PDB file of C-alpha atoms and ligand atoms in Angstrom:
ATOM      1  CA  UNK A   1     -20.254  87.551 -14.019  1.00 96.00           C
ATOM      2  CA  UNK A   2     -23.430  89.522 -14.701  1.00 98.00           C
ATOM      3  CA  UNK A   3     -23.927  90.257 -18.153  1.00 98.00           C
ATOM      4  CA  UNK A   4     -26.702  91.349 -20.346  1.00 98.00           C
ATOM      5  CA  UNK A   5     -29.479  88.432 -21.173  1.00 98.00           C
ATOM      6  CA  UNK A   6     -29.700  87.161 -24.790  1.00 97.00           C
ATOM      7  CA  UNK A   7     -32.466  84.867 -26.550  1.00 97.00           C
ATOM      8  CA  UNK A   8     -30.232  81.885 -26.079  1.00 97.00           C
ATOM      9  CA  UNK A   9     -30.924  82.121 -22.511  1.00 98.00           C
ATOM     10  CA  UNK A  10     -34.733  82.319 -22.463  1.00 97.00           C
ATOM     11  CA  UNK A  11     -34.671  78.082 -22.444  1.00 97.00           C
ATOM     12  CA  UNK A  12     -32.916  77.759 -19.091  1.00 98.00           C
ATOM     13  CA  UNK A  13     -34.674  80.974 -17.647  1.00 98.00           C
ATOM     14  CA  UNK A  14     -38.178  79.466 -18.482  1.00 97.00           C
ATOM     15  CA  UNK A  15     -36.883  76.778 -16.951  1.00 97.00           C
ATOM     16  CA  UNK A  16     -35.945  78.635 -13.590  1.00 98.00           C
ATOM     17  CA  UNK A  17     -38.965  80.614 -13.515  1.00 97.00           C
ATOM     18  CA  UNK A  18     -41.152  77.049 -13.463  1.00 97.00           C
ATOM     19  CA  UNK A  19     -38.724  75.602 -10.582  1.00 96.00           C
ATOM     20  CA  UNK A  20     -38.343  79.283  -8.455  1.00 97.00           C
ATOM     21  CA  UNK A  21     -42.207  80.843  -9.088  1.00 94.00           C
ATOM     22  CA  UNK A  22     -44.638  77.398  -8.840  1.00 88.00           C
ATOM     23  CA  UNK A  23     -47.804  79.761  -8.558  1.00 86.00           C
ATOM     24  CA  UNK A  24     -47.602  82.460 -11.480  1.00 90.00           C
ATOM     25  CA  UNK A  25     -44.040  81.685 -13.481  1.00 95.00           C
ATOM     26  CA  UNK A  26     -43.293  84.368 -16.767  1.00 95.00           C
ATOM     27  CA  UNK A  27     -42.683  82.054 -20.057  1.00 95.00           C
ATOM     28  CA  UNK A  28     -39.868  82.759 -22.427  1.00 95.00           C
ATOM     29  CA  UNK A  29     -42.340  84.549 -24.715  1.00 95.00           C
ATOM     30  CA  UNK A  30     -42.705  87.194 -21.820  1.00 96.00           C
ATOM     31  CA  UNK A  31     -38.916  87.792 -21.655  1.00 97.00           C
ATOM     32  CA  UNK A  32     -38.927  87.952 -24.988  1.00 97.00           C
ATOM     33  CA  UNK A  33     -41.003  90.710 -24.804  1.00 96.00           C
ATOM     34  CA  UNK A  34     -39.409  92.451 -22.751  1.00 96.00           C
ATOM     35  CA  UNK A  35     -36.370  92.285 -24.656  1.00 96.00           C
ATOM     36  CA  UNK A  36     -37.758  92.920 -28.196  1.00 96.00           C
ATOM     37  CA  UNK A  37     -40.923  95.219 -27.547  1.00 97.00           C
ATOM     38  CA  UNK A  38     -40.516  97.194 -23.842  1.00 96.00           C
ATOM     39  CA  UNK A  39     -37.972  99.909 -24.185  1.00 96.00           C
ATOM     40  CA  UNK A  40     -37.915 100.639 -20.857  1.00 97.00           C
ATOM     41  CA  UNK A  41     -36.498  96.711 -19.793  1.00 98.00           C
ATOM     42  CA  UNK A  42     -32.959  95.741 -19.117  1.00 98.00           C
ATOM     43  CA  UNK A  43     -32.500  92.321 -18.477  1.00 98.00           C
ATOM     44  CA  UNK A  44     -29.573  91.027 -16.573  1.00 98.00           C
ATOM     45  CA  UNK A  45     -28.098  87.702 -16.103  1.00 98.00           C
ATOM     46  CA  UNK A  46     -25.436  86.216 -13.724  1.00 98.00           C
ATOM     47  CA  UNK A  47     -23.231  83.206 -15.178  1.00 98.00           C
ATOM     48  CA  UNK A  48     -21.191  81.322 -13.445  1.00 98.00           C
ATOM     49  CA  UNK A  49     -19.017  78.615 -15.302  1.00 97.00           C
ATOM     50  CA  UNK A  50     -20.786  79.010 -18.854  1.00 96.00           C
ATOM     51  CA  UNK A  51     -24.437  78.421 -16.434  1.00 97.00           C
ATOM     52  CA  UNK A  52     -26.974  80.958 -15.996  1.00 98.00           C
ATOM     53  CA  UNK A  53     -27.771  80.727 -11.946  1.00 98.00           C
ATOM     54  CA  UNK A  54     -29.703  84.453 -11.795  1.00 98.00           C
ATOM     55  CA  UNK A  55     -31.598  86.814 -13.525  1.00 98.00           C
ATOM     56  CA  UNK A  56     -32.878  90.190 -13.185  1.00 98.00           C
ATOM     57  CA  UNK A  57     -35.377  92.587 -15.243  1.00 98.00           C
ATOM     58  CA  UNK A  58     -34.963  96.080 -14.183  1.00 98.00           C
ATOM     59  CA  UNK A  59     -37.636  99.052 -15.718  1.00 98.00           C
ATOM     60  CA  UNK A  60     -36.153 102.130 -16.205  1.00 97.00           C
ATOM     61  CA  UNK A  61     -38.708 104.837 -16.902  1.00 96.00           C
ATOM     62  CA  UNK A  62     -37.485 108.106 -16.592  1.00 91.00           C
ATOM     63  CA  UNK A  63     -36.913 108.941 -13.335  1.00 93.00           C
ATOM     64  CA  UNK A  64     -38.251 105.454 -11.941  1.00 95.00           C
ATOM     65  CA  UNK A  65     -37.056 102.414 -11.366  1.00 97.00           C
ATOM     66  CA  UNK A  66     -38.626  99.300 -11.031  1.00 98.00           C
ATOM     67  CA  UNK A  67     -37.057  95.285  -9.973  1.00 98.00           C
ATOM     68  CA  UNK A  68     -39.502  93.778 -11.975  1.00 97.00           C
ATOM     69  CA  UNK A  69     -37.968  90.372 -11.562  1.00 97.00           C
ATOM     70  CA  UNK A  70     -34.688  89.185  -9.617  1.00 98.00           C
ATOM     71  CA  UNK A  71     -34.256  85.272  -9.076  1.00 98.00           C
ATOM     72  CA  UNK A  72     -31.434  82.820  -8.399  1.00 98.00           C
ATOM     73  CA  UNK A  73     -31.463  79.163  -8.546  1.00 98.00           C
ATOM     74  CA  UNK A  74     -32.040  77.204  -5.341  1.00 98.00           C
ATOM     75  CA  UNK A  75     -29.056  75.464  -5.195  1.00 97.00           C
ATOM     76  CA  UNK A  76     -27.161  79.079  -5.613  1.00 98.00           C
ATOM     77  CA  UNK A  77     -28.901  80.395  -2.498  1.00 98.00           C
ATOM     78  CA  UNK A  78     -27.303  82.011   0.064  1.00 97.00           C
ATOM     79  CA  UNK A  79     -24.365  82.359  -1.321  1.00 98.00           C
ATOM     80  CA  UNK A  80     -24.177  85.966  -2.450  1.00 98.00           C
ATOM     81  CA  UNK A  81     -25.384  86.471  -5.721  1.00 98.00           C
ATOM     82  CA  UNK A  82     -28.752  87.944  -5.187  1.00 98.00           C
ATOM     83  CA  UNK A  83     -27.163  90.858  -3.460  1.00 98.00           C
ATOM     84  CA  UNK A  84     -24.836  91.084  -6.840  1.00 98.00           C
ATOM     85  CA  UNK A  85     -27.716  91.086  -9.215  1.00 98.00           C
ATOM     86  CA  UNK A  86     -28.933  93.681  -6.374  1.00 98.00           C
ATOM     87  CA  UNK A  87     -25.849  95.358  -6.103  1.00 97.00           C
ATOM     88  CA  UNK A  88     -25.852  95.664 -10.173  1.00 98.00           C
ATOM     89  CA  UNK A  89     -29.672  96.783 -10.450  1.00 98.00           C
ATOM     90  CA  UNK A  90     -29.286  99.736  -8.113  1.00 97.00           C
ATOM     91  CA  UNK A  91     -26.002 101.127  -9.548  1.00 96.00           C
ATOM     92  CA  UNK A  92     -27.896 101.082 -12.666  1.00 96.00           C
ATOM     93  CA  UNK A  93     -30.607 102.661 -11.671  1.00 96.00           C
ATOM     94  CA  UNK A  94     -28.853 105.191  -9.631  1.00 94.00           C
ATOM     95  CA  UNK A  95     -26.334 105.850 -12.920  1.00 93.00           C
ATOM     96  CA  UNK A  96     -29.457 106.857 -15.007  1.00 93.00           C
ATOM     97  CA  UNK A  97     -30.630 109.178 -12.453  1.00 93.00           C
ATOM     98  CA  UNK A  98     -33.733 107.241 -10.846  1.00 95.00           C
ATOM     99  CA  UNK A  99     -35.353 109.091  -7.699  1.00 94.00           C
ATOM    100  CA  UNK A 100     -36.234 105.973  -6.245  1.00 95.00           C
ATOM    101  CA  UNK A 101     -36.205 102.062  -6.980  1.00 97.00           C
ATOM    102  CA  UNK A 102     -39.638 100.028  -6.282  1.00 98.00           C
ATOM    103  CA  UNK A 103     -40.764  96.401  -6.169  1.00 98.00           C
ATOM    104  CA  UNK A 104     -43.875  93.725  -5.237  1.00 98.00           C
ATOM    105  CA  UNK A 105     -43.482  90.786  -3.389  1.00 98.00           C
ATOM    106  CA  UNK A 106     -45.019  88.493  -2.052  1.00 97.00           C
ATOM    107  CA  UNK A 107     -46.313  88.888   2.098  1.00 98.00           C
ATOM    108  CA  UNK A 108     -44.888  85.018   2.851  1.00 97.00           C
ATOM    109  CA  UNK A 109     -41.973  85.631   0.670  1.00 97.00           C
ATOM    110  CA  UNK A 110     -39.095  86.189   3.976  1.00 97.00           C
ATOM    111  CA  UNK A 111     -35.763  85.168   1.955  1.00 97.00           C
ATOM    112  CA  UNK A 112     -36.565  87.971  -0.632  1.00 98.00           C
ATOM    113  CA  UNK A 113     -37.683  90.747   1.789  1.00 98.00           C
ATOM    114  CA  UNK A 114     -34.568  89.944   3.703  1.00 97.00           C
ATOM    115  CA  UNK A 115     -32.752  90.669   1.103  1.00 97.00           C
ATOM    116  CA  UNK A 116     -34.408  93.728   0.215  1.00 98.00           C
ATOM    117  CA  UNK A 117     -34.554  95.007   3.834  1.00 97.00           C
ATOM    118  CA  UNK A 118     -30.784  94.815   3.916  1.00 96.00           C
ATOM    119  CA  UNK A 119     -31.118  97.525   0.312  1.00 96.00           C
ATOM    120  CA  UNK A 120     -32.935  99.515   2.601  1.00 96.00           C
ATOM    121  CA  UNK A 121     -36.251  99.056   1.017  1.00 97.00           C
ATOM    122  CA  UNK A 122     -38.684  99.825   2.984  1.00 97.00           C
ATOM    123  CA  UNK A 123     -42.934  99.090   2.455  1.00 98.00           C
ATOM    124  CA  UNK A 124     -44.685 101.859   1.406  1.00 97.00           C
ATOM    125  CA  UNK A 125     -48.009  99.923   1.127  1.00 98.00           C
ATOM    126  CA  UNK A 126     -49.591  96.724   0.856  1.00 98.00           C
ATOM    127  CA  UNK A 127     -51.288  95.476  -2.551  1.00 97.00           C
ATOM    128  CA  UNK A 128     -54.511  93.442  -1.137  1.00 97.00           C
ATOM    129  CA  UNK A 129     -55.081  90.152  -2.854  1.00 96.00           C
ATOM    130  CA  UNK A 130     -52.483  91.102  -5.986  1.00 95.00           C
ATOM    131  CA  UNK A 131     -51.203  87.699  -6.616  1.00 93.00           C
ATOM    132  CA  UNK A 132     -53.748  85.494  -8.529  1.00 89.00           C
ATOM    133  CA  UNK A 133     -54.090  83.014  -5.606  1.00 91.00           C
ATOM    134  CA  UNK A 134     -55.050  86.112  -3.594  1.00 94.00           C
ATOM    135  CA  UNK A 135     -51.853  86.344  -1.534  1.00 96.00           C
ATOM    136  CA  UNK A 136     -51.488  90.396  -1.004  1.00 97.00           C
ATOM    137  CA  UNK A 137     -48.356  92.391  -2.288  1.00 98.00           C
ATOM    138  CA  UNK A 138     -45.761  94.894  -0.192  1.00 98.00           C
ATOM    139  CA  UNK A 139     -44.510  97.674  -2.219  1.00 98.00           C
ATOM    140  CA  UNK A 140     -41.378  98.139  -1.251  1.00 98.00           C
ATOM    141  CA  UNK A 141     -39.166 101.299  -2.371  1.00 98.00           C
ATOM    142  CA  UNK A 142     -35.556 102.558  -2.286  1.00 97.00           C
ATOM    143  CA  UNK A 143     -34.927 106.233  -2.007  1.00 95.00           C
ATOM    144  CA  UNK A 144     -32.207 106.393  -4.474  1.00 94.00           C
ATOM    145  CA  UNK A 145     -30.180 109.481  -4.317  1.00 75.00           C
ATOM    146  CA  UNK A 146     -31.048 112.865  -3.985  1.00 46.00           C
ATOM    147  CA  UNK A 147     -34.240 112.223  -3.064  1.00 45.00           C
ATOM    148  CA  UNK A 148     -33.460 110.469   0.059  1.00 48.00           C
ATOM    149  CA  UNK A 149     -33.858 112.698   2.278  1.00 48.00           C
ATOM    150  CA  UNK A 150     -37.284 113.506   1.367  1.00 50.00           C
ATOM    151  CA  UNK A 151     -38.647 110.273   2.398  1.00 51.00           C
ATOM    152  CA  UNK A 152     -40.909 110.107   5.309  1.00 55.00           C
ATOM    153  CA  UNK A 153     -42.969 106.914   5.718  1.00 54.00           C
ATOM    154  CA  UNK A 154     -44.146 107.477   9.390  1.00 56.00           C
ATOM    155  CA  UNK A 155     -47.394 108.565   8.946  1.00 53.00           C
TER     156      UNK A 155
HETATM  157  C1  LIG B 201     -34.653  86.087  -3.010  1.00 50.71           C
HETATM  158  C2  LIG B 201     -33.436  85.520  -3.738  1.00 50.71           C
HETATM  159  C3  LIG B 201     -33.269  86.255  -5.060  1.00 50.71           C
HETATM  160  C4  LIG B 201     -32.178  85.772  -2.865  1.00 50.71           C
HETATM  161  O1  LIG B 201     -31.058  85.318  -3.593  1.00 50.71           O
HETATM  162  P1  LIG B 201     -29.734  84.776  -2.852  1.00 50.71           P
HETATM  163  O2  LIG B 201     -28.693  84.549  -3.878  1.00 50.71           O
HETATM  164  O3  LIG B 201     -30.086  83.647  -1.961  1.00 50.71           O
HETATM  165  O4  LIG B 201     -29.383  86.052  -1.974  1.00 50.71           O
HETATM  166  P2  LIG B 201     -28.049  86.284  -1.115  1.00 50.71           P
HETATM  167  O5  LIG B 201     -27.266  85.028  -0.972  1.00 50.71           O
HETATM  168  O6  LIG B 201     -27.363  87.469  -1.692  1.00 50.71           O
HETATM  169  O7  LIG B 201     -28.653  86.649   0.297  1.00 50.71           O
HETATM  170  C5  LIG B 201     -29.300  87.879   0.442  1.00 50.71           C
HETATM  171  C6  LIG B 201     -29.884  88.016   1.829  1.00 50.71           C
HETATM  172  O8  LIG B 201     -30.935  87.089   1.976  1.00 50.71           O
HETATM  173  C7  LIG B 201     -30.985  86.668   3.341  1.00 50.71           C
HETATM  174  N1  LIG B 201     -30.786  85.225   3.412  1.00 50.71           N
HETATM  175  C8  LIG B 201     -29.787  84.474   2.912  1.00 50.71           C
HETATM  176  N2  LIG B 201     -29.963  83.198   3.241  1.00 50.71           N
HETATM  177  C9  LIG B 201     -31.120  83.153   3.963  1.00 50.71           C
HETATM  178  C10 LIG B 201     -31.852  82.109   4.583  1.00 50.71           C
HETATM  179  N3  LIG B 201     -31.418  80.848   4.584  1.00 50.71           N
HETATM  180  N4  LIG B 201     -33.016  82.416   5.187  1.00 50.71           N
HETATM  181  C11 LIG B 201     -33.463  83.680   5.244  1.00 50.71           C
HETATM  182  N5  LIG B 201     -32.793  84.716   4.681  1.00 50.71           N
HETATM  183  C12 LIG B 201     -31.645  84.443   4.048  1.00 50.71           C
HETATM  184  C13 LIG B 201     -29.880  87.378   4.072  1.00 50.71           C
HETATM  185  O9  LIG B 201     -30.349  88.588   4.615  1.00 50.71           O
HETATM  186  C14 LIG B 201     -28.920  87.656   2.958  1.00 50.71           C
HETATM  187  O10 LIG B 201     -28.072  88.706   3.188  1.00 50.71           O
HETATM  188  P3  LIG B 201     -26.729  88.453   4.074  1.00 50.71           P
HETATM  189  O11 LIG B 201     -26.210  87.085   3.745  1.00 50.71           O
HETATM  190  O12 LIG B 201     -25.775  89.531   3.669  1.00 50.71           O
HETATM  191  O13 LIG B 201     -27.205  88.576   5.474  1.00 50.71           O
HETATM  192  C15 LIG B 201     -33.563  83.987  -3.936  1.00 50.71           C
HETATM  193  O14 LIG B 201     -33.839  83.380  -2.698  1.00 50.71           O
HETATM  194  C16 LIG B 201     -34.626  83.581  -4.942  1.00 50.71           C
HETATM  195  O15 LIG B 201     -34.373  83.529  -6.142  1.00 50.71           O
HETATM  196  N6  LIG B 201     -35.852  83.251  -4.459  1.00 50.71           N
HETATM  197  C17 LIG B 201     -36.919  82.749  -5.340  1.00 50.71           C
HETATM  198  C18 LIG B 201     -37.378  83.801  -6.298  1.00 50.71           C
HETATM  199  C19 LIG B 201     -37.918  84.995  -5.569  1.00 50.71           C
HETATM  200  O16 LIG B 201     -38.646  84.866  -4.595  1.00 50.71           O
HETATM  201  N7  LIG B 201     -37.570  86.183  -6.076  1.00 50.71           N
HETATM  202  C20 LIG B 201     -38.037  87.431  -5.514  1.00 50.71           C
HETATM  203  C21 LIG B 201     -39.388  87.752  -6.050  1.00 50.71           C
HETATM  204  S1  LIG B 201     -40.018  89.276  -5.383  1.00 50.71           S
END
């Protein structure tokens, strides 16, 4: 079931975010954040059997949309519910009218660009040394819509 993420949740998704993003993980206080301060979050969580085994924070700004943050727990992977918390995240996006949905990751990070390649994200550009160990950034994006047509990344 993916639901809406609540404060009571922050302790187990610190908790992921130390086990699933070694190098640079978000603290509670940042979620928190988002949830209390950045009116342009929506943060998502998938439960399974009272457990929290994904999360997602999605930025809606106007006609953007943004996968700030999508994660499942290692022992969940490969079992489907990335593409849910996917699945979720775009149909949002797409109901409040985004043109297009973006994201970072990392170069070395395979398992998550499979997952967005199979979206239909495609890499728009590369973001040189973006990650503080100097590991460089795709930006991937999602023609969403009416736009998709427009979309010509050949050049
Ligand atoms: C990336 C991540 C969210 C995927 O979650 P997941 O629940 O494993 O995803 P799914 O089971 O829905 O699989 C999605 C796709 O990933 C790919 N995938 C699944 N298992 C894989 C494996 N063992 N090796 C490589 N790719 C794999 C497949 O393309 C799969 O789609 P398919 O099964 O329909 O072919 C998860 O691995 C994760 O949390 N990683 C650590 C955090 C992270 O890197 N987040 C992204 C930051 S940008």
């Amino acid at each position: 079931m993916i639901r809406e993420m609540r404060k009571e949740d922050l302790g187990r998704i610190a908790e992921l975010e130390n086990e699933l993003f070694q190098d640079d993980p978000w603290p509670a206080d940042a979620f928190l954040y988002e949830m209390d301060d950045n009116p342009f979050a929506f943060l998502y969580v998938y439960e399974k059997d009272g457990r929290v085994i994904g999360y997602a924070d999605l930025w809606i700004t106007y006609e953007q949309a943004q996968l700030a943050n999508i994660a499942v727990a290692r022992e969940s992977w490969g079992k489907g519910v990335g593409s849910e918390l996917m699945d979720f995240c775009v149909n949002q996006a797409v109901k409040s009218g985004c043109e297009n949905l973006t994201l970072e990751v990392r170069v070395s990070n395979e398992r998550a660009k499979k997952l967005y390649e199979k979206y239909g994200f495609i890499t728009a550009a590369i973001r040189k040394h973006y990650y503080e160990n100097g590991e460089d950034a795709e930006l991937m994006i999602k023609p969403l819509g009416g736009l998709e047509d427009d979309f010509d990344f050949s050049d």
